[in-house]
Coordinates of N, CA and C and ligand atoms in Angstrom, one line a residue:
X1297 N 0.7 -1.2 -0.1 CA 0.1 -0.1 0.0 C 0.9 1.4 0.0
X1298 N 0.7 2.2 -1.2 CA 1.4 3.5 -1.0 C 0.5 4.4 -0.8
X1299 N 0.8 5.0 0.6 CA -0.1 5.9 1.2 C 0.3 7.4 0.5
X1300 N -0.6 8.1 -0.1 CA -0.6 9.3 -0.7 C -1.5 10.6 0.1
X1301 N -0.7 11.3 1.1 CA -1.5 12.3 1.8 C -2.0 13.3 1.5
X1302 N -3.1 13.7 1.5 CA -3.4 15.1 0.8 C -3.8 16.0 2.3
X1303 N -3.1 17.0 2.2 CA -3.5 17.7 3.5 C -4.3 19.2 3.2
X1304 N -5.2 19.4 3.9 CA -6.2 20.4 4.0 C -5.9 21.2 5.2
X1305 N -6.2 22.9 5.0 CA -6.4 23.5 6.5 C -7.6 23.2 7.2
X1306 N -8.6 23.5 6.4 CA -10.0 23.2 7.0 C -11.0 22.5 6.1
X1307 N -11.7 21.4 6.3 CA -12.6 21.0 5.5 C -13.9 20.7 6.3
X1308 N -15.1 20.6 5.8 CA -16.1 20.4 6.8 C -15.9 18.8 7.3
X1309 N -15.7 17.8 6.5 CA -15.3 16.6 6.8 C -14.5 16.2 5.8
X1310 N -13.4 15.5 6.6 CA -12.4 14.7 5.8 C -12.9 13.4 4.7
X1311 N -14.4 13.0 5.5 CA -15.1 11.8 4.6 C -15.6 12.5 3.3
X1312 N -16.2 13.8 3.5 CA -16.7 14.6 2.5 C -15.6 14.7 1.1
X1313 N -14.5 15.0 1.5 CA -13.6 15.3 0.4 C -12.9 14.2 -0.1
X1314 N -12.8 12.9 0.7 CA -12.4 11.9 0.3 C -13.7 11.2 -0.4
X1315 N -14.9 11.3 -0.4 CA -15.7 10.8 -1.1 C -16.0 11.3 -2.5
X1316 N -15.6 12.6 -2.6 CA -15.6 13.6 -3.8 C -14.5 12.9 -4.6
X1317 N -13.1 12.7 -3.9 CA -12.0 12.4 -4.8 C -12.1 10.8 -5.2
X1318 N -12.9 9.9 -4.3 CA -13.3 8.6 -4.6 C -14.2 8.7 -6.1
X1319 N -15.2 9.2 -6.0 CA -16.2 9.4 -6.8 C -15.5 9.8 -8.4
X1320 N -14.4 10.6 -8.3 CA -13.9 11.2 -9.6 C -12.8 10.2 -9.9
X1321 N -12.6 8.9 -9.2 CA -11.7 8.0 -9.6 C -10.3 8.0 -9.1
X1322 N -10.2 8.5 -7.9 CA -9.1 8.7 -7.2 C -8.5 7.5 -6.4
X1323 N -7.4 6.9 -6.7 CA -6.9 5.5 -6.3 C -6.8 5.2 -5.0
X1324 N -7.2 3.9 -4.5 CA -6.8 3.6 -3.3 C -5.7 4.1 -2.5
X1325 N -5.4 4.3 -1.6 CA -4.4 4.7 -0.8 C -4.2 6.0 -0.4
X1326 N -5.5 7.2 -1.2 CA -5.4 8.4 -0.9 C -6.0 8.9 0.7
X1327 N -5.2 9.3 1.3 CA -5.4 10.1 2.9 C -5.8 11.3 2.7
X1328 N -6.9 11.8 3.1 CA -7.2 13.1 3.2 C -7.3 13.5 4.9
X1329 N -6.3 14.4 4.9 CA -5.7 14.9 6.3 C -6.3 16.4 6.6
X1330 N -6.7 16.6 7.4 CA -7.3 18.1 7.8 C -6.7 18.7 9.2
X1331 N -6.4 19.7 9.4 CA -6.0 20.4 10.5 C -7.3 20.7 11.4
X1332 N -8.3 20.8 10.7 CA -9.8 21.2 11.4 C -10.8 20.9 10.5
X1333 N -12.1 20.2 11.0 CA -13.1 20.1 10.5 C -14.4 20.7 10.8
X1334 N -15.0 21.1 10.4 CA -16.1 22.3 10.8 C -17.2 21.3 11.1
X1335 N -17.4 20.2 10.5 CA -18.6 19.4 10.7 C -18.1 17.8 10.6
X1336 N -17.1 17.7 11.5 CA -16.9 16.2 11.6 C -17.9 15.3 12.0
X1337 N -17.8 14.1 11.6 CA -18.9 13.2 12.0 C -18.5 11.8 12.7
X1338 N -19.2 11.3 13.7 CA -19.0 10.4 14.4 C -19.9 9.0 13.7
X1339 N -19.9 8.1 14.6 CA -21.0 7.0 14.1 C -22.2 7.4 14.6
X1340 N -23.1 6.6 14.3 CA -24.7 6.8 14.9 C -25.1 8.3 14.6
X1341 N -24.7 8.9 13.4 CA -25.1 10.3 13.4 C -24.5 11.3 14.1
X1342 N -23.8 11.1 14.9 CA -23.2 12.0 16.0 C -22.1 12.9 15.3
X1343 N -22.0 13.8 16.0 CA -21.1 15.0 15.5 C -19.4 14.6 16.4
X1344 N -18.3 14.9 15.5 CA -17.1 14.6 15.8 C -16.6 15.8 16.2
X1345 N -16.1 15.9 17.4 CA -15.3 17.3 17.9 C -13.8 17.4 17.3
X1346 N -13.8 18.2 16.4 CA -12.2 18.0 15.6 C -11.8 19.7 15.7
X1347 N -11.2 20.2 16.7 CA -10.8 21.5 16.7 C -9.2 21.7 15.9
X1348 N -9.3 22.8 15.5 CA -7.8 23.0 14.8 C -6.6 22.4 15.5
X1349 N -5.9 21.7 14.8 CA -4.4 20.8 15.7 C -4.7 20.2 17.0
X1350 N -5.5 19.9 17.1 CA -6.0 19.3 18.4 C -6.0 17.6 18.4
X1351 N -6.0 17.3 17.0 CA -5.9 15.7 16.8 C -5.5 15.4 15.3
X1352 N -5.6 14.1 15.0 CA -5.3 13.7 13.9 C -6.9 13.4 13.1
X1353 N -7.3 14.0 12.4 CA -8.6 14.0 11.5 C -8.5 13.3 10.1
X1354 N -8.4 12.0 10.0 CA -7.9 11.6 8.5 C -9.1 10.6 8.1
X1355 N -9.0 10.6 6.6 CA -9.8 9.3 6.4 C -9.1 9.0 4.7
X1356 N -9.1 7.5 5.0 CA -8.4 6.7 4.0 C -9.1 6.1 3.0
X1357 N -8.9 6.4 1.6 CA -9.6 6.0 0.8 C -9.3 4.4 0.4
X1358 N -10.0 3.2 0.8 CA -9.8 2.0 0.5 C -10.8 1.5 -0.6
X1359 N -10.1 0.2 -1.2 CA -11.2 -0.3 -2.4 C -11.0 -1.7 -2.1
X1360 N -11.5 -2.5 -1.0 CA -11.3 -3.7 -0.7 C -12.1 -4.6 -1.4
X1361 N -11.1 -5.6 -2.0 CA -12.3 -6.7 -3.2 C -12.5 -7.6 -2.2
X1362 N -13.6 -7.3 -1.4 CA -14.0 -8.4 -0.4 C -15.5 -8.1 -0.3
X1363 N -16.4 -9.3 0.3 CA -17.6 -9.3 0.5 C -18.2 -8.7 1.4
X1364 N -19.5 -8.2 1.6 CA -19.7 -7.6 2.7 C -19.6 -8.1 4.1
X1365 N -19.8 -9.4 4.2 CA -19.6 -10.1 5.3 C -17.9 -10.1 6.1
X1366 N -17.0 -9.5 5.1 CA -15.7 -9.4 5.6 C -15.5 -7.9 6.2
X1367 N -16.2 -7.4 5.6 CA -16.1 -5.7 5.8 C -16.3 -5.4 7.2
X1368 N -16.8 -5.9 8.2 CA -17.2 -5.9 9.4 C -15.7 -5.9 10.3
X1369 N -14.8 -6.4 9.7 CA -13.3 -6.4 10.3 C -12.8 -5.2 10.1
X1370 N -12.9 -4.5 9.2 CA -12.3 -3.5 8.7 C -12.0 -2.1 9.7
X1371 N -13.3 -1.6 10.0 CA -12.9 -0.7 11.3 C -12.5 -1.3 12.5
X1372 N -12.5 -2.5 12.6 CA -12.1 -3.3 13.8 C -10.6 -3.2 13.6
X1373 N -10.1 -3.6 12.6 CA -8.5 -3.5 12.1 C -8.0 -2.0 12.4
X1374 N -8.6 -1.0 12.1 CA -8.2 0.3 12.1 C -8.3 0.5 13.8
X1375 N -9.2 0.3 14.2 CA -9.1 0.7 15.8 C -7.9 0.1 16.4
X1376 N -7.6 -1.2 15.9 CA -6.5 -2.2 16.4 C -5.3 -1.4 16.1
X1377 N -5.0 -0.9 14.9 CA -3.7 -0.4 14.4 C -3.8 1.1 15.1
X1378 N -4.7 1.7 15.7 CA -4.4 2.8 16.2 C -4.1 2.7 17.7
X1379 N -4.8 1.6 18.2 CA -4.3 1.2 19.7 C -3.1 1.0 19.7
X1380 N -2.5 0.1 19.0 CA -1.2 -0.8 19.3 C -0.1 0.4 19.0
X1381 N -0.5 1.3 17.9 CA 0.4 2.7 17.7 C 0.5 3.3 18.6
X1382 N -0.6 3.7 19.3 CA -0.8 4.9 20.3 C 0.0 4.5 21.5
X1383 N -0.2 2.8 21.7 CA 0.6 2.3 22.9 C 2.1 2.4 22.8
X1384 N 2.3 2.1 21.6 CA 3.7 2.0 21.3 C 4.5 3.3 21.6
X1385 N 3.7 4.4 21.2 CA 4.4 5.7 21.0 C 4.3 6.3 22.6
X1386 N 3.3 5.9 23.4 CA 3.3 6.6 24.7 C 3.4 5.5 25.8
X1387 N 3.8 4.2 25.6 CA 3.9 3.1 26.8 C 2.7 3.2 27.6
X1388 N 1.5 3.8 27.1 CA 0.4 3.4 27.9 C -0.8 2.3 27.2
X1389 N -1.3 1.8 28.2 CA -2.0 0.9 27.7 C -3.5 1.3 26.8
X1390 N -3.8 0.8 25.9 CA -5.1 1.2 25.4 C -6.0 0.0 25.2
X1391 N -7.3 0.3 25.2 CA -8.5 -0.8 24.9 C -9.4 -0.5 23.8
X1392 N -10.1 -1.6 23.4 CA -10.9 -1.3 22.5 C -12.4 -1.8 22.9
X1393 N -13.2 -0.8 22.6 CA -14.8 -1.2 23.1 C -15.5 -1.2 21.7
X1394 N -15.6 -2.5 21.6 CA -16.5 -2.9 20.4 C -17.5 -1.9 19.9
X1395 N -17.6 -1.7 18.5 CA -16.9 -2.1 17.5 C -15.6 -1.6 17.6
X1396 N -15.5 -0.3 17.5 CA -14.1 0.5 17.0 C -13.8 1.6 17.7
X1397 N -14.2 1.9 19.1 CA -13.7 2.7 19.8 C -12.4 2.6 20.6
X1398 N -11.3 3.3 20.8 CA -10.3 3.2 21.3 C -10.0 4.1 22.6
X1399 N -10.0 3.4 23.7 CA -10.0 4.0 25.2 C -8.7 4.2 25.8
X1400 N -8.2 4.9 26.4 CA -7.1 4.9 27.4 C -7.7 5.4 28.7
X1401 N -7.5 4.3 29.6 CA -7.9 4.5 30.8 C -9.5 4.2 30.8
X1402 N -10.3 5.1 31.1 CA -11.9 5.0 31.0 C -12.3 5.8 30.2
X1403 N -11.8 6.5 29.4 CA -12.2 7.2 28.4 C -11.8 7.3 27.1
X1404 N -12.6 7.8 26.1 CA -12.5 7.6 24.8 C -11.2 8.3 24.2
X1405 N -10.3 8.0 23.5 CA -9.4 8.8 22.9 C -9.5 8.5 21.3
X1406 N -10.0 7.7 20.8 CA -10.3 7.9 19.4 C -11.3 7.1 19.0
X1407 N -11.8 7.4 17.3 CA -13.0 7.0 16.9 C -12.7 6.5 15.7
X1408 N -13.6 5.6 15.0 CA -13.3 5.4 13.6 C -14.8 5.2 12.9
X1409 N -14.9 5.6 11.9 CA -15.9 5.7 11.1 C -15.8 5.2 9.5
X1410 N -16.3 4.1 9.3 CA -16.2 3.5 7.8 C -17.5 3.9 7.2
X1411 N -17.5 4.4 5.9 CA -18.6 4.5 5.0 C -18.2 4.0 3.7
X1412 N -19.2 2.8 3.4 CA -18.9 2.3 2.2 C -19.8 2.9 1.1
X1413 N -19.4 2.8 -0.3 CA -20.2 3.4 -1.2 C -20.4 2.4 -2.2
X1414 N -21.4 1.8 -2.7 CA -21.4 1.0 -4.0 C -21.7 1.6 -5.4
X1415 N -20.8 1.5 -6.1 CA -21.4 2.2 -7.6 C -21.6 1.0 -8.5
X1416 N -20.8 0.1 -8.3 CA -21.1 -0.9 -9.3 C -21.8 -2.1 -8.8
X1417 N -22.5 -2.8 -9.9 CA -23.4 -4.1 -9.5 C -22.4 -5.2 -8.5
X1418 N -20.9 -4.9 -8.9 CA -20.1 -6.2 -8.2 C -20.3 -5.9 -6.5
X1419 N -20.2 -4.7 -6.5 CA -20.5 -4.7 -4.7 C -19.7 -3.6 -4.5
X1420 N -19.6 -3.6 -3.1 CA -18.5 -2.1 -2.6 C -17.5 -1.6 -3.4
X1421 N -17.6 -0.5 -4.1 CA -16.6 -0.1 -4.8 C -15.5 0.8 -4.1
X1422 N -16.2 1.4 -2.6 CA -14.7 1.9 -2.1 C -15.4 2.0 -0.7
X1423 N -14.5 2.4 0.3 CA -14.8 2.6 1.8 C -14.1 3.6 2.2
X1424 N -14.7 4.8 2.8 CA -13.9 5.9 3.3 C -13.7 5.3 4.8
X1425 N -12.7 5.2 5.1 CA -12.1 4.8 6.2 C -11.8 5.7 7.2
X1426 N -12.3 6.3 7.9 CA -12.0 7.8 8.5 C -11.6 7.5 10.1
X1427 N -10.5 8.1 10.8 CA -10.5 8.1 12.1 C -9.8 9.3 12.7
X1428 N -10.3 9.5 13.9 CA -9.9 10.9 14.5 C -9.4 10.4 16.0
X1429 N -8.4 10.7 16.1 CA -7.2 10.5 17.4 C -7.1 12.0 18.0
X1430 N -7.8 11.9 19.4 CA -7.3 13.4 20.1 C -6.0 13.4 20.7
X1431 N -5.1 14.2 20.2 CA -3.9 14.3 20.9 C -3.9 15.6 21.9
X1432 N -4.6 16.6 21.8 CA -4.3 17.5 23.0 C -5.9 17.8 23.3
X1433 N -6.3 18.2 24.5 CA -7.4 18.5 25.0 C -7.6 20.2 24.9
X1434 N -8.4 20.5 24.1 CA -8.4 22.1 23.5 C -8.5 22.8 25.2
X1435 N -8.0 24.0 24.7 CA -8.3 25.2 25.9 C -9.7 25.3 26.5
X1436 N -9.9 24.8 27.8 CA -11.2 25.0 28.0 C -12.0 23.7 28.2
X1437 N -11.4 22.9 27.8 CA -11.5 21.2 27.8 C -12.8 21.0 26.7
X1438 N -13.2 19.5 26.6 CA -14.1 19.3 25.7 C -15.3 20.0 25.8
X1439 N -16.3 19.9 24.9 CA -17.5 20.6 24.9 C -18.3 19.5 26.2
X1440 N -19.6 20.0 26.9 CA -20.0 19.6 28.0 C -20.7 18.3 27.7
X1441 N -21.1 17.9 26.4 CA -21.7 16.6 26.3 C -20.8 15.7 26.2
X1442 N -19.3 15.8 25.7 CA -18.4 14.7 25.8 C -17.3 14.5 26.9
X1443 N -17.9 15.9 27.5 CA -16.4 16.0 28.9 C -16.1 14.9 29.8
X1444 N -17.0 14.0 30.0 CA -16.9 12.9 30.8 C -16.4 11.7 30.0
X1445 N -16.8 12.0 29.0 CA -16.4 10.7 28.1 C -14.9 10.7 27.4
X1446 N -14.5 11.7 26.9 CA -13.7 11.8 26.0 C -12.2 12.2 26.7
X1447 N -11.2 11.9 26.2 CA -9.8 12.2 26.6 C -8.7 12.6 25.4
X1448 N -7.7 12.8 25.6 CA -6.6 13.0 24.6 C -5.4 12.5 25.1
X1449 N -4.3 12.2 24.2 CA -3.0 11.8 24.6 C -2.5 12.5 25.4
X1450 N -2.4 13.8 25.3 CA -1.8 15.0 26.3 C -2.4 14.6 27.9
X1451 N -3.6 14.6 27.8 CA -4.4 14.9 29.1 C -4.2 13.1 29.9
X1452 N -4.1 12.4 29.0 CA -3.6 10.9 29.9 C -2.3 10.9 30.0
X1453 N -1.3 11.3 29.5 CA 0.4 11.1 29.6 C 1.0 12.4 30.0
X1454 N 0.4 13.4 29.7 CA 1.0 14.6 30.1 C 2.0 15.2 28.8
X1455 N 1.8 14.3 27.8 CA 3.0 14.5 27.0 C 2.4 14.8 25.4
X1456 N 3.0 15.4 24.6 CA 2.3 16.0 23.4 C 3.3 15.1 22.5
X1457 N 2.6 14.2 21.6 CA 3.1 13.4 20.4 C 3.2 14.0 19.0
X1458 N 3.9 13.8 18.2 CA 4.0 14.5 17.0 C 3.1 13.8 16.0
X1459 N 2.2 14.7 15.9 CA 1.1 14.2 15.2 C 1.3 13.4 13.5
X1460 N 2.4 13.8 13.0 CA 2.7 13.6 11.8 C 3.5 12.4 11.7
X1461 N 4.1 12.1 12.9 CA 4.7 11.0 13.0 C 3.9 9.9 13.4
X1462 N 3.1 10.2 14.4 CA 2.0 9.1 14.9 C 1.2 8.8 13.7
X1463 N 0.9 9.7 12.6 CA 0.0 9.3 11.6 C 0.5 8.3 10.7
X1464 N 1.8 8.6 10.6 CA 2.7 7.9 9.7 C 2.7 6.4 10.4
X1465 N 2.8 6.3 11.4 CA 3.0 4.9 12.4 C 1.6 4.3 12.2
X1466 N 0.7 5.1 12.3 CA -0.7 4.3 12.2 C -1.1 3.6 10.9
X1467 N -0.6 4.3 9.8 CA -0.9 4.3 8.4 C 0.2 2.9 8.2
X1468 N 1.0 2.9 8.4 CA 1.9 1.7 8.4 C 1.2 0.3 9.3
X1469 N 0.8 0.6 10.3 CA 0.4 -0.6 10.8 C -1.2 -0.7 10.2
X1470 N -2.0 -0.1 9.9 CA -3.1 -0.1 9.0 C -2.8 -0.8 7.9
X1471 N -1.7 -0.5 7.1 CA -1.6 -1.2 6.0 C -1.2 -2.8 6.3
X1472 N -0.5 -3.0 7.1 CA -0.3 -4.5 7.5 C -1.3 -5.2 7.9
X1473 N -2.3 -4.8 8.2 CA -3.3 -5.6 8.7 C -4.4 -5.5 7.7
X1474 N -4.4 -4.3 6.9 CA -5.3 -4.2 5.9 C -4.7 -5.3 4.8
X1475 N -3.9 -5.7 4.6 CA -3.4 -6.5 3.7 C -3.6 -7.8 4.2
X1476 N -3.3 -7.9 5.3 CA -3.8 -9.5 6.2 C -5.3 -9.7 5.9
X1477 N -6.2 -8.9 5.8 CA -7.5 -9.2 5.9 C -7.7 -9.5 4.3
X1478 N -7.0 -8.7 3.3 CA -7.4 -9.1 2.1 C -6.8 -10.4 1.7
X1479 N -5.9 -11.0 2.2 CA -5.4 -12.3 2.3 C -6.1 -13.1 3.0
X1480 N -7.4 -13.1 3.7 CA -8.1 -13.7 4.3 C -7.6 -14.3 5.7
X1481 N -6.6 -13.4 6.4 CA -6.1 -13.7 7.7 C -6.7 -13.0 8.5
X1482 N -8.0 -13.5 9.0 CA -9.0 -12.8 9.8 C -8.4 -13.1 11.2
X1483 N -7.9 -14.2 11.4 CA -7.8 -14.5 12.9 C -7.1 -14.0 13.6
X1484 N -5.9 -13.4 13.4 CA -5.0 -12.7 13.9 C -5.6 -11.4 14.0
X1485 N -6.3 -10.7 13.2 CA -6.9 -9.6 13.7 C -7.8 -9.6 14.8
X1486 N -8.9 -10.5 14.5 CA -9.6 -10.6 15.8 C -8.9 -11.1 17.1
X1487 N -8.3 -11.8 17.0 CA -7.3 -12.0 18.2 C -6.7 -10.7 19.0
X1488 N -6.3 -9.8 18.0 CA -5.4 -8.5 18.5 C -6.7 -7.8 19.2
X1489 N -7.8 -7.6 18.4 CA -9.0 -7.0 19.2 C -9.6 -7.4 20.2
X1490 N -9.3 -8.9 20.5 CA -9.8 -9.4 21.8 C -8.8 -9.3 22.9
X1491 N -7.7 -9.3 22.4 CA -6.5 -9.1 23.6 C -6.5 -7.4 24.0
X1492 N -7.6 -6.7 23.6 CA -7.6 -5.6 24.0 C -9.3 -5.1 24.3
X1493 N -9.8 -6.1 24.4 CA -11.2 -5.7 24.6 C -11.8 -5.8 25.8
X1494 N -12.2 -4.4 25.8 CA -12.8 -3.8 27.2 C -14.0 -4.5 27.7
X1495 N -14.9 -4.9 26.8 CA -16.1 -5.4 27.0 C -16.4 -6.8 27.7
X1496 N -15.3 -7.4 27.2 CA -15.3 -9.1 27.5 C -15.6 -9.1 29.3
X1497 N -16.4 -9.9 29.6 CA -17.1 -10.2 30.8 C -17.7 -9.3 31.6
X1498 N -18.0 -8.0 30.7 CA -18.9 -7.2 31.3 C -20.4 -7.3 30.9
X1499 N -21.4 -7.0 31.6 CA -22.6 -6.6 31.5 C -23.0 -5.6 30.4
X1500 N -23.4 -6.0 29.4 CA -23.5 -5.0 28.3 C -25.1 -4.8 27.8
X1501 N -25.5 -3.7 27.4 CA -27.0 -3.3 26.8 C -26.7 -2.9 25.5
X1502 N -27.2 -3.6 24.8 CA -27.1 -3.1 23.2 C -28.2 -2.9 22.5
X1503 N -28.0 -1.7 21.7 CA -29.5 -1.1 21.2 C -28.8 -1.6 19.6
X1504 N -30.0 -2.3 19.1 CA -29.8 -2.5 17.6 C -31.1 -2.0 16.8
X1505 N -31.4 -1.1 16.3 CA -32.3 -0.4 15.7 C -33.3 0.1 17.0
X1506 N -34.8 -0.4 17.0 CA -35.2 -0.1 18.2 C -35.1 -1.1 19.5
X1507 N -34.6 -2.3 19.2 CA -34.5 -3.0 20.2 C -33.6 -2.9 21.0
X1508 N -33.5 -3.5 22.3 CA -32.4 -3.5 23.4 C -32.1 -5.1 23.9
X1509 N -30.8 -5.3 23.4 CA -30.5 -7.0 23.8 C -29.5 -6.5 25.4
X1510 N -29.4 -7.3 26.2 CA -28.7 -7.3 27.2 C -28.0 -8.7 27.4
X1511 N -27.0 -8.8 27.9 CA -26.0 -9.8 28.1 C -24.7 -9.7 28.6
X1512 N -24.0 -10.8 29.0 CA -22.8 -10.6 29.2 C -22.0 -10.8 27.9
X1513 N -20.7 -10.2 27.8 CA -20.2 -10.2 26.8 C -19.2 -11.4 26.7
X1514 N -19.0 -12.0 25.9 CA -18.2 -13.3 25.5 C -16.9 -12.7 24.6
X1515 N -16.9 -11.4 24.2 CA -15.8 -11.2 23.5 C -16.5 -10.5 22.3
X1516 N -15.1 -10.9 20.9 CA -15.9 -10.7 19.4 C -15.7 -11.8 18.8
X1517 N -16.5 -12.1 18.2 CA -16.7 -13.4 17.2 C -15.8 -13.4 15.9
X1518 N -15.5 -14.6 15.5 CA -14.6 -14.5 14.5 C -15.0 -13.6 13.0
X1519 N -16.2 -13.3 13.1 CA -16.5 -12.2 11.6 C -16.4 -10.8 12.1
X1520 N -16.4 -10.6 13.7 CA -16.1 -9.3 14.0 C -17.1 -8.6 15.0
X1521 N -18.2 -9.6 15.2 CA -19.4 -9.1 15.9 C -19.4 -9.3 17.3
X1522 N -20.1 -8.5 18.1 CA -20.1 -8.6 19.6 C -20.7 -9.9 19.9
X1523 N -20.5 -10.7 20.8 CA -20.8 -11.8 21.1 C -21.4 -11.6 22.8
X1524 N -22.9 -12.0 22.7 CA -23.4 -11.6 24.3 C -24.2 -12.9 24.5
X1525 N -24.0 -13.2 25.8 CA -24.8 -14.5 26.3 C -25.9 -13.9 27.1
X1526 N -27.0 -14.2 26.7 CA -28.4 -13.6 27.4 C -28.5 -14.5 28.8
X1527 N -29.8 -14.4 29.7 CA -30.0 -14.7 30.9 C -30.3 -16.2 31.0
X1528 N -30.6 -16.7 29.5 CA -30.9 -18.1 29.3 C -29.5 -18.7 29.1
X1529 N -28.6 -18.3 28.7 CA -27.3 -18.6 28.4 C -26.9 -19.0 27.2
X1530 N -28.0 -18.3 26.2 CA -27.7 -18.3 25.0 C -26.7 -17.5 24.1
X1531 N -26.1 -17.8 23.4 CA -24.7 -16.9 23.0 C -25.3 -16.6 21.5
X1532 N -25.3 -15.0 21.1 CA -25.6 -14.6 20.0 C -24.5 -13.8 19.6
X1533 N -24.3 -13.6 18.1 CA -23.2 -12.6 17.8 C -24.0 -11.6 17.1
X1534 N -23.7 -10.2 17.4 CA -24.4 -9.3 16.7 C -23.2 -8.3 16.2
X1535 N -23.9 -8.4 14.5 CA -22.8 -7.9 13.6 C -23.3 -6.1 13.7
X1536 N -24.1 -5.5 14.2 CA -24.4 -4.1 14.2 C -25.0 -3.7 15.4
X1537 N -24.9 -2.5 16.0 CA -25.6 -2.0 17.0 C -24.6 -1.2 17.8
X1538 N -25.3 -0.6 18.9 CA -24.3 0.3 19.7 C -24.4 0.1 21.2
X1539 N -23.4 -0.1 21.7 CA -23.4 -0.5 23.2 C -23.6 0.9 23.9
X1540 N -24.8 0.6 24.7 CA -25.7 1.9 25.2 C -24.9 1.9 26.9
X1541 N -24.8 0.9 27.3 CA -24.3 0.7 28.5 C -23.3 -0.6 28.9
X1542 N -22.6 -0.6 30.0 CA -21.6 -1.5 30.1 C -21.1 -1.3 31.7
X1543 N -21.0 -2.5 32.2 CA -20.2 -2.2 33.4 C -18.6 -2.3 33.4
X1544 N -18.0 -1.4 33.4 CA -16.6 -1.6 33.2 C -15.5 -1.7 34.4
Ligands
LIG820 C1 -16.9 7.7 16.3 O1 -16.1 7.3 17.2 O2 -18.1 8.0 16.4 C2 -16.5 7.8 15.1 C3 -15.4 9.1 14.7 C4 -14.6 9.3 13.6 C5 -14.0 10.5 13.5 C6 -13.2 10.8 12.0 S1 -12.2 12.2 12.2 C7 -11.9 12.0 10.6 C8 -13.1 11.5 9.6 N1 -13.9 12.6 9.2 C9 -14.9 12.9 9.8 O3 -15.7 13.3 9.8 N2 -15.3 11.5 10.8 C10 -14.0 11.0 10.8

């Protein structure tokens, strides 16, 4: 994978720019990076707070030749790549909250948003693999609605890391695991996620559409879904949904 980083000062969302580029035929491996996003997006329609120079706000254009059932592992491998790289850079342990939130301690440090677009009849033609990593906590702190949830590398470690160097290390880690996924080597990706899984053994409430499921998490399944065991001892693997409560 030859990454090509295209840098912007300010964008609405790096996902928007990457989508325009993809639609006009840009190659796989292009990375849209911005110093500031005015409408950064998170999963489940949430906003992603992306102040100027406070973190890495990036979207990688990927064109994985894989069926939809394998794509669930893509956001997971991205969060694993971020988690292991940040851990190496800071010496501090990170964990993953299914499906793809990266935590340091009890707060979220990074998030991943993958948006797939299908143009051809053959299936997915490109994936916009976006990630945000909070490097510093802005003056005055995070906005009230995320103040208790979010953290940054600086807040956790007292140190500032070099954003450019960290991004390049994340991209190297990501390329290595992405190539594994393309070769069908799913097990090592799932195992890496499992070794950092912060939900395993916890009691979890999962929202899937309008429904709420409850159970004890048994970790992450082979296809990357969340394994929950309900009160009757029945195990199910959920391939989508939002963990709305868990005991940590
Ligand atoms: C989440 O945890 O909800 C996902 C957050 C993803 C944020 C990144 S920042 C770069 C890219 N552009 C966006 O608008 N969102 C993603």
